[in-house]
């Protein structure tokens, strides 16, 4: 696309009320439709409207709920709206998103819906907010349909180009973060592993996941190392008891202490923790 064409498409977008294109990314979640993987902001005047990578215009359920000033909880309100005759994977798609609480927490359910569904829901609220949102969505629908096929193609190409640039940058950033994980200092392996496990838990939804993560790590250590950490832990506690070491010290012993006694297990343990950090995208300290 030439610079002149790029400027023309931007000018026309702004002239019909479309804001500058920025990227709005939802993390991929199992079971979600592909069209929710990457969204660009199409308009954010009255309510944010997004464009999918296939060019479809959509609205986020929780944002619509907020803009309509609904007092009812979203988890109760949205299923009630669906009862007006909407079909999942045709009119809307559900997905999970991370909690915004600093301490983490369970992921919350959100939805992406078509403009037609958003317009209908706005109309049945019978409120000033609902009317304003419905009118804006109708206006946006009309504006985009009035563009020539050539201009629509230019806009689509422009959005696609920006998405590719964004995807490339995200890939490069991820490679850099993976390099940082691989280069962890084995002399401080316990602290490094602990920090990574906390980051993995935060990505998965909060500190409640730490126990499950440790359980999975220890299971993999047993499998790869051909050992039973629990058996070794029991045996070591028994030896400590025979040596007259107090029960409180014996009880504080963990499977990580057993791993620390075996250099081979330390290497296996760190490799597994690193693999999990990469798998869940918990490779940056801000995760």
PDB file of N, CA and C in Angstrom, residues 128-192:
ATOM      1  N   UNK A 128     -32.280   5.745  28.054  1.00  0.00           N
ATOM      2  CA  UNK A 128     -31.547   6.696  27.206  1.00  0.00           C
ATOM      3  C   UNK A 128     -30.207   6.129  26.742  1.00  0.00           C
ATOM      4  N   UNK A 129     -29.532   5.408  27.651  1.00  0.00           N
ATOM      5  CA  UNK A 129     -28.244   4.818  27.285  1.00  0.00           C
ATOM      6  C   UNK A 129     -28.419   3.779  26.176  1.00  0.00           C
ATOM      7  N   UNK A 130     -29.474   2.973  26.307  1.00  0.00           N
ATOM      8  CA  UNK A 130     -29.728   1.952  25.298  1.00  0.00           C
ATOM      9  C   UNK A 130     -30.016   2.556  23.938  1.00  0.00           C
ATOM     10  N   UNK A 131     -30.793   3.632  23.920  1.00  0.00           N
ATOM     11  CA  UNK A 131     -31.129   4.293  22.654  1.00  0.00           C
ATOM     12  C   UNK A 131     -29.885   4.891  22.009  1.00  0.00           C
ATOM     13  N   UNK A 132     -29.033   5.540  22.837  1.00  0.00           N
ATOM     14  CA  UNK A 132     -27.824   6.174  22.305  1.00  0.00           C
ATOM     15  C   UNK A 132     -26.889   5.135  21.692  1.00  0.00           C
ATOM     16  N   UNK A 133     -26.741   4.010  22.375  1.00  0.00           N
ATOM     17  CA  UNK A 133     -25.854   2.961  21.868  1.00  0.00           C
ATOM     18  C   UNK A 133     -26.416   2.350  20.592  1.00  0.00           C
ATOM     19  N   UNK A 134     -27.718   2.066  20.585  1.00  0.00           N
ATOM     20  CA  UNK A 134     -28.346   1.483  19.391  1.00  0.00           C
ATOM     21  C   UNK A 134     -28.213   2.428  18.195  1.00  0.00           C
ATOM     22  N   UNK A 135     -28.474   3.717  18.413  1.00  0.00           N
ATOM     23  CA  UNK A 135     -28.365   4.691  17.320  1.00  0.00           C
ATOM     24  C   UNK A 135     -26.946   4.736  16.766  1.00  0.00           C
ATOM     25  N   UNK A 136     -25.950   4.678  17.669  1.00  0.00           N
ATOM     26  CA  UNK A 136     -24.557   4.732  17.226  1.00  0.00           C
ATOM     27  C   UNK A 136     -24.192   3.489  16.420  1.00  0.00           C
ATOM     28  N   UNK A 137     -24.650   2.331  16.869  1.00  0.00           N
ATOM     29  CA  UNK A 137     -24.346   1.093  16.156  1.00  0.00           C
ATOM     30  C   UNK A 137     -24.989   1.085  14.773  1.00  0.00           C
ATOM     31  N   UNK A 138     -26.200   1.606  14.684  1.00  0.00           N
ATOM     32  CA  UNK A 138     -26.867   1.713  13.378  1.00  0.00           C
ATOM     33  C   UNK A 138     -26.086   2.654  12.466  1.00  0.00           C
ATOM     34  N   UNK A 139     -25.616   3.767  13.031  1.00  0.00           N
ATOM     35  CA  UNK A 139     -24.836   4.746  12.256  1.00  0.00           C
ATOM     36  C   UNK A 139     -23.548   4.118  11.723  1.00  0.00           C
ATOM     37  N   UNK A 140     -22.852   3.368  12.576  1.00  0.00           N
ATOM     38  CA  UNK A 140     -21.606   2.734  12.147  1.00  0.00           C
ATOM     39  C   UNK A 140     -21.863   1.714  11.053  1.00  0.00           C
ATOM     40  N   UNK A 141     -22.932   0.947  11.198  1.00  0.00           N
ATOM     41  CA  UNK A 141     -23.304  -0.029  10.173  1.00  0.00           C
ATOM     42  C   UNK A 141     -23.538   0.652   8.831  1.00  0.00           C
ATOM     43  N   UNK A 142     -24.255   1.761   8.877  1.00  0.00           N
ATOM     44  CA  UNK A 142     -24.585   2.498   7.653  1.00  0.00           C
ATOM     45  C   UNK A 142     -23.338   3.090   7.014  1.00  0.00           C
ATOM     46  N   UNK A 143     -22.447   3.667   7.845  1.00  0.00           N
ATOM     47  CA  UNK A 143     -21.232   4.298   7.328  1.00  0.00           C
ATOM     48  C   UNK A 143     -20.338   3.310   6.595  1.00  0.00           C
ATOM     49  N   UNK A 144     -20.117   2.151   7.203  1.00  0.00           N
ATOM     50  CA  UNK A 144     -19.196   1.204   6.582  1.00  0.00           C
ATOM     51  C   UNK A 144     -19.791   0.609   5.313  1.00  0.00           C
ATOM     52  N   UNK A 145     -21.124   0.415   5.297  1.00  0.00           N
ATOM     53  CA  UNK A 145     -21.763  -0.159   4.118  1.00  0.00           C
ATOM     54  C   UNK A 145     -21.767   0.822   2.946  1.00  0.00           C
ATOM     55  N   UNK A 146     -21.677   2.123   3.265  1.00  0.00           N
ATOM     56  CA  UNK A 146     -21.719   3.128   2.198  1.00  0.00           C
ATOM     57  C   UNK A 146     -20.379   3.288   1.491  1.00  0.00           C
ATOM     58  N   UNK A 147     -19.312   2.714   2.046  1.00  0.00           N
ATOM     59  CA  UNK A 147     -18.004   2.818   1.408  1.00  0.00           C
ATOM     60  C   UNK A 147     -17.959   1.962   0.148  1.00  0.00           C
ATOM     61  N   UNK A 148     -17.143   2.378  -0.803  1.00  0.00           N
ATOM     62  CA  UNK A 148     -16.993   1.614  -2.037  1.00  0.00           C
ATOM     63  C   UNK A 148     -16.244   0.315  -1.743  1.00  0.00           C
ATOM     64  N   UNK A 149     -16.447  -0.721  -2.569  1.00  0.00           N
ATOM     65  CA  UNK A 149     -15.722  -1.981  -2.367  1.00  0.00           C
ATOM     66  C   UNK A 149     -14.212  -1.782  -2.371  1.00  0.00           C
ATOM     67  N   UNK A 150     -13.724  -0.861  -3.222  1.00  0.00           N
ATOM     68  CA  UNK A 150     -12.286  -0.613  -3.296  1.00  0.00           C
ATOM     69  C   UNK A 150     -11.751  -0.069  -1.984  1.00  0.00           C
ATOM     70  N   UNK A 151     -12.504   0.902  -1.396  1.00  0.00           N
ATOM     71  CA  UNK A 151     -12.048   1.505  -0.152  1.00  0.00           C
ATOM     72  C   UNK A 151     -12.120   0.507   0.994  1.00  0.00           C
ATOM     73  N   UNK A 152     -13.168  -0.321   0.984  1.00  0.00           N
ATOM     74  CA  UNK A 152     -13.268  -1.341   2.023  1.00  0.00           C
ATOM     75  C   UNK A 152     -12.079  -2.297   1.953  1.00  0.00           C
ATOM     76  N   UNK A 153     -11.653  -2.618   0.725  1.00  0.00           N
ATOM     77  CA  UNK A 153     -10.502  -3.494   0.550  1.00  0.00           C
ATOM     78  C   UNK A 153      -9.235  -2.834   1.074  1.00  0.00           C
ATOM     79  N   UNK A 154      -9.064  -1.529   0.794  1.00  0.00           N
ATOM     80  CA  UNK A 154      -7.894  -0.802   1.282  1.00  0.00           C
ATOM     81  C   UNK A 154      -7.853  -0.794   2.803  1.00  0.00           C
ATOM     82  N   UNK A 155      -9.010  -0.562   3.413  1.00  0.00           N
ATOM     83  CA  UNK A 155      -9.077  -0.545   4.875  1.00  0.00           C
ATOM     84  C   UNK A 155      -8.719  -1.917   5.438  1.00  0.00           C
ATOM     85  N   UNK A 156      -9.256  -2.967   4.796  1.00  0.00           N
ATOM     86  CA  UNK A 156      -8.975  -4.326   5.255  1.00  0.00           C
ATOM     87  C   UNK A 156      -7.491  -4.649   5.137  1.00  0.00           C
ATOM     88  N   UNK A 157      -6.863  -4.215   4.037  1.00  0.00           N
ATOM     89  CA  UNK A 157      -5.434  -4.442   3.849  1.00  0.00           C
ATOM     90  C   UNK A 157      -4.616  -3.702   4.896  1.00  0.00           C
ATOM     91  N   UNK A 158      -5.045  -2.473   5.203  1.00  0.00           N
ATOM     92  CA  UNK A 158      -4.343  -1.673   6.205  1.00  0.00           C
ATOM     93  C   UNK A 158      -4.409  -2.338   7.574  1.00  0.00           C
ATOM     94  N   UNK A 159      -5.598  -2.790   7.948  1.00  0.00           N
ATOM     95  CA  UNK A 159      -5.770  -3.468   9.238  1.00  0.00           C
ATOM     96  C   UNK A 159      -4.939  -4.739   9.284  1.00  0.00           C
ATOM     97  N   UNK A 160      -4.946  -5.506   8.182  1.00  0.00           N
ATOM     98  CA  UNK A 160      -4.180  -6.748   8.119  1.00  0.00           C
ATOM     99  C   UNK A 160      -2.690  -6.483   8.275  1.00  0.00           C
ATOM    100  N   UNK A 161      -2.205  -5.409   7.641  1.00  0.00           N
ATOM    101  CA  UNK A 161      -0.793  -5.053   7.730  1.00  0.00           C
ATOM    102  C   UNK A 161      -0.406  -4.719   9.166  1.00  0.00           C
ATOM    103  N   UNK A 162      -1.248  -3.965   9.842  1.00  0.00           N
ATOM    104  CA  UNK A 162      -0.968  -3.594  11.230  1.00  0.00           C
ATOM    105  C   UNK A 162      -0.997  -4.825  12.137  1.00  0.00           C
ATOM    106  N   UNK A 163      -1.914  -5.753  11.860  1.00  0.00           N
ATOM    107  CA  UNK A 163      -1.991  -6.976  12.655  1.00  0.00           C
ATOM    108  C   UNK A 163      -0.735  -7.817  12.483  1.00  0.00           C
ATOM    109  N   UNK A 164      -0.224  -7.892  11.262  1.00  0.00           N
ATOM    110  CA  UNK A 164       0.990  -8.654  11.008  1.00  0.00           C
ATOM    111  C   UNK A 164       2.184  -8.035  11.726  1.00  0.00           C
ATOM    112  N   UNK A 165       2.273  -6.707  11.702  1.00  0.00           N
ATOM    113  CA  UNK A 165       3.360  -6.023  12.396  1.00  0.00           C
ATOM    114  C   UNK A 165       3.286  -6.269  13.898  1.00  0.00           C
ATOM    115  N   UNK A 166       2.063  -6.207  14.429  1.00  0.00           N
ATOM    116  CA  UNK A 166       1.860  -6.442  15.853  1.00  0.00           C
ATOM    117  C   UNK A 166       2.235  -7.874  16.229  1.00  0.00           C
ATOM    118  N   UNK A 167       1.810  -8.835  15.409  1.00  0.00           N
ATOM    119  CA  UNK A 167       2.102 -10.243  15.676  1.00  0.00           C
ATOM    120  C   UNK A 167       3.604 -10.504  15.645  1.00  0.00           C
ATOM    121  N   UNK A 168       4.306  -9.876  14.695  1.00  0.00           N
ATOM    122  CA  UNK A 168       5.751 -10.044  14.589  1.00  0.00           C
ATOM    123  C   UNK A 168       6.448  -9.488  15.821  1.00  0.00           C
ATOM    124  N   UNK A 169       6.015  -8.309  16.281  1.00  0.00           N
ATOM    125  CA  UNK A 169       6.613  -7.702  17.464  1.00  0.00           C
ATOM    126  C   UNK A 169       6.375  -8.564  18.695  1.00  0.00           C
ATOM    127  N   UNK A 170       5.153  -9.111  18.826  1.00  0.00           N
ATOM    128  CA  UNK A 170       4.839  -9.973  19.970  1.00  0.00           C
ATOM    129  C   UNK A 170       5.696 -11.234  19.948  1.00  0.00           C
ATOM    130  N   UNK A 171       5.919 -11.787  18.746  1.00  0.00           N
ATOM    131  CA  UNK A 171       6.753 -12.981  18.621  1.00  0.00           C
ATOM    132  C   UNK A 171       8.186 -12.680  19.027  1.00  0.00           C
ATOM    133  N   UNK A 172       8.729 -11.549  18.571  1.00  0.00           N
ATOM    134  CA  UNK A 172      10.096 -11.165  18.929  1.00  0.00           C
ATOM    135  C   UNK A 172      10.235 -10.944  20.431  1.00  0.00           C
ATOM    136  N   UNK A 173       9.233 -10.294  21.028  1.00  0.00           N
ATOM    137  CA  UNK A 173       9.267 -10.062  22.475  1.00  0.00           C
ATOM    138  C   UNK A 173       9.245 -11.384  23.233  1.00  0.00           C
ATOM    139  N   UNK A 174       8.416 -12.316  22.748  1.00  0.00           N
ATOM    140  CA  UNK A 174       8.303 -13.614  23.417  1.00  0.00           C
ATOM    141  C   UNK A 174       9.617 -14.381  23.326  1.00  0.00           C
ATOM    142  N   UNK A 175      10.283 -14.319  22.173  1.00  0.00           N
ATOM    143  CA  UNK A 175      11.574 -14.988  22.012  1.00  0.00           C
ATOM    144  C   UNK A 175      12.592 -14.414  22.992  1.00  0.00           C
ATOM    145  N   UNK A 176      12.590 -13.083  23.155  1.00  0.00           N
ATOM    146  CA  UNK A 176      13.507 -12.443  24.098  1.00  0.00           C
ATOM    147  C   UNK A 176      13.246 -12.917  25.520  1.00  0.00           C
ATOM    148  N   UNK A 177      11.946 -13.021  25.887  1.00  0.00           N
ATOM    149  CA  UNK A 177      11.602 -13.445  27.249  1.00  0.00           C
ATOM    150  C   UNK A 177      11.972 -14.905  27.492  1.00  0.00           C
ATOM    151  N   UNK A 178      11.777 -15.740  26.461  1.00  0.00           N
ATOM    152  CA  UNK A 178      12.151 -17.147  26.584  1.00  0.00           C
ATOM    153  C   UNK A 178      13.656 -17.265  26.803  1.00  0.00           C
ATOM    154  N   UNK A 179      14.422 -16.423  26.099  1.00  0.00           N
ATOM    155  CA  UNK A 179      15.869 -16.421  26.290  1.00  0.00           C
ATOM    156  C   UNK A 179      16.249 -16.092  27.717  1.00  0.00           C
ATOM    157  N   UNK A 180      15.524 -15.164  28.342  1.00  0.00           N
ATOM    158  CA  UNK A 180      15.791 -14.809  29.735  1.00  0.00           C
ATOM    159  C   UNK A 180      15.534 -15.991  30.660  1.00  0.00           C
ATOM    160  N   UNK A 181      14.483 -16.756  30.380  1.00  0.00           N
ATOM    161  CA  UNK A 181      14.151 -17.915  31.213  1.00  0.00           C
ATOM    162  C   UNK A 181      15.212 -18.996  31.075  1.00  0.00           C
ATOM    163  N   UNK A 182      15.626 -19.272  29.833  1.00  0.00           N
ATOM    164  CA  UNK A 182      16.615 -20.318  29.594  1.00  0.00           C
ATOM    165  C   UNK A 182      17.936 -19.991  30.278  1.00  0.00           C
ATOM    166  N   UNK A 183      18.238 -18.705  30.410  1.00  0.00           N
ATOM    167  CA  UNK A 183      19.521 -18.278  30.977  1.00  0.00           C
ATOM    168  C   UNK A 183      19.498 -18.143  32.496  1.00  0.00           C
ATOM    169  N   UNK A 184      18.496 -18.673  33.175  1.00  0.00           N
ATOM    170  CA  UNK A 184      18.416 -18.553  34.633  1.00  0.00           C
ATOM    171  C   UNK A 184      19.645 -19.164  35.303  1.00  0.00           C
ATOM    172  N   UNK A 185      20.082 -18.559  36.389  1.00  0.00           N
ATOM    173  CA  UNK A 185      21.273 -18.985  37.118  1.00  0.00           C
ATOM    174  C   UNK A 185      20.957 -20.227  37.948  1.00  0.00           C
ATOM    175  N   UNK A 186      21.647 -21.345  37.659  1.00  0.00           N
ATOM    176  CA  UNK A 186      21.386 -22.589  38.382  1.00  0.00           C
ATOM    177  C   UNK A 186      21.854 -22.528  39.832  1.00  0.00           C
ATOM    178  N   UNK A 187      22.667 -21.541  40.178  1.00  0.00           N
ATOM    179  CA  UNK A 187      23.128 -21.428  41.564  1.00  0.00           C
ATOM    180  C   UNK A 187      22.034 -20.909  42.483  1.00  0.00           C
ATOM    181  N   UNK A 188      21.061 -20.236  41.926  1.00  0.00           N
ATOM    182  CA  UNK A 188      19.938 -19.734  42.731  1.00  0.00           C
ATOM    183  C   UNK A 188      18.636 -20.387  42.260  1.00  0.00           C
ATOM    184  N   UNK A 189      18.713 -21.677  41.959  1.00  0.00           N
ATOM    185  CA  UNK A 189      17.608 -22.378  41.314  1.00  0.00           C
ATOM    186  C   UNK A 189      16.331 -22.378  42.148  1.00  0.00           C
ATOM    187  N   UNK A 190      16.450 -22.465  43.478  1.00  0.00           N
ATOM    188  CA  UNK A 190      15.238 -22.538  44.301  1.00  0.00           C
ATOM    189  C   UNK A 190      14.441 -21.236  44.225  1.00  0.00           C
ATOM    190  N   UNK A 191      15.133 -20.114  44.353  1.00  0.00           N
ATOM    191  CA  UNK A 191      14.453 -18.819  44.285  1.00  0.00           C
ATOM    192  C   UNK A 191      13.903 -18.571  42.880  1.00  0.00           C
ATOM    193  N   UNK A 192      14.718 -18.879  41.864  1.00  0.00           N
ATOM    194  CA  UNK A 192      14.275 -18.664  40.483  1.00  0.00           C
ATOM    195  C   UNK A 192      13.043 -19.504  40.158  1.00  0.00           C
TER     196      UNK A 192
END
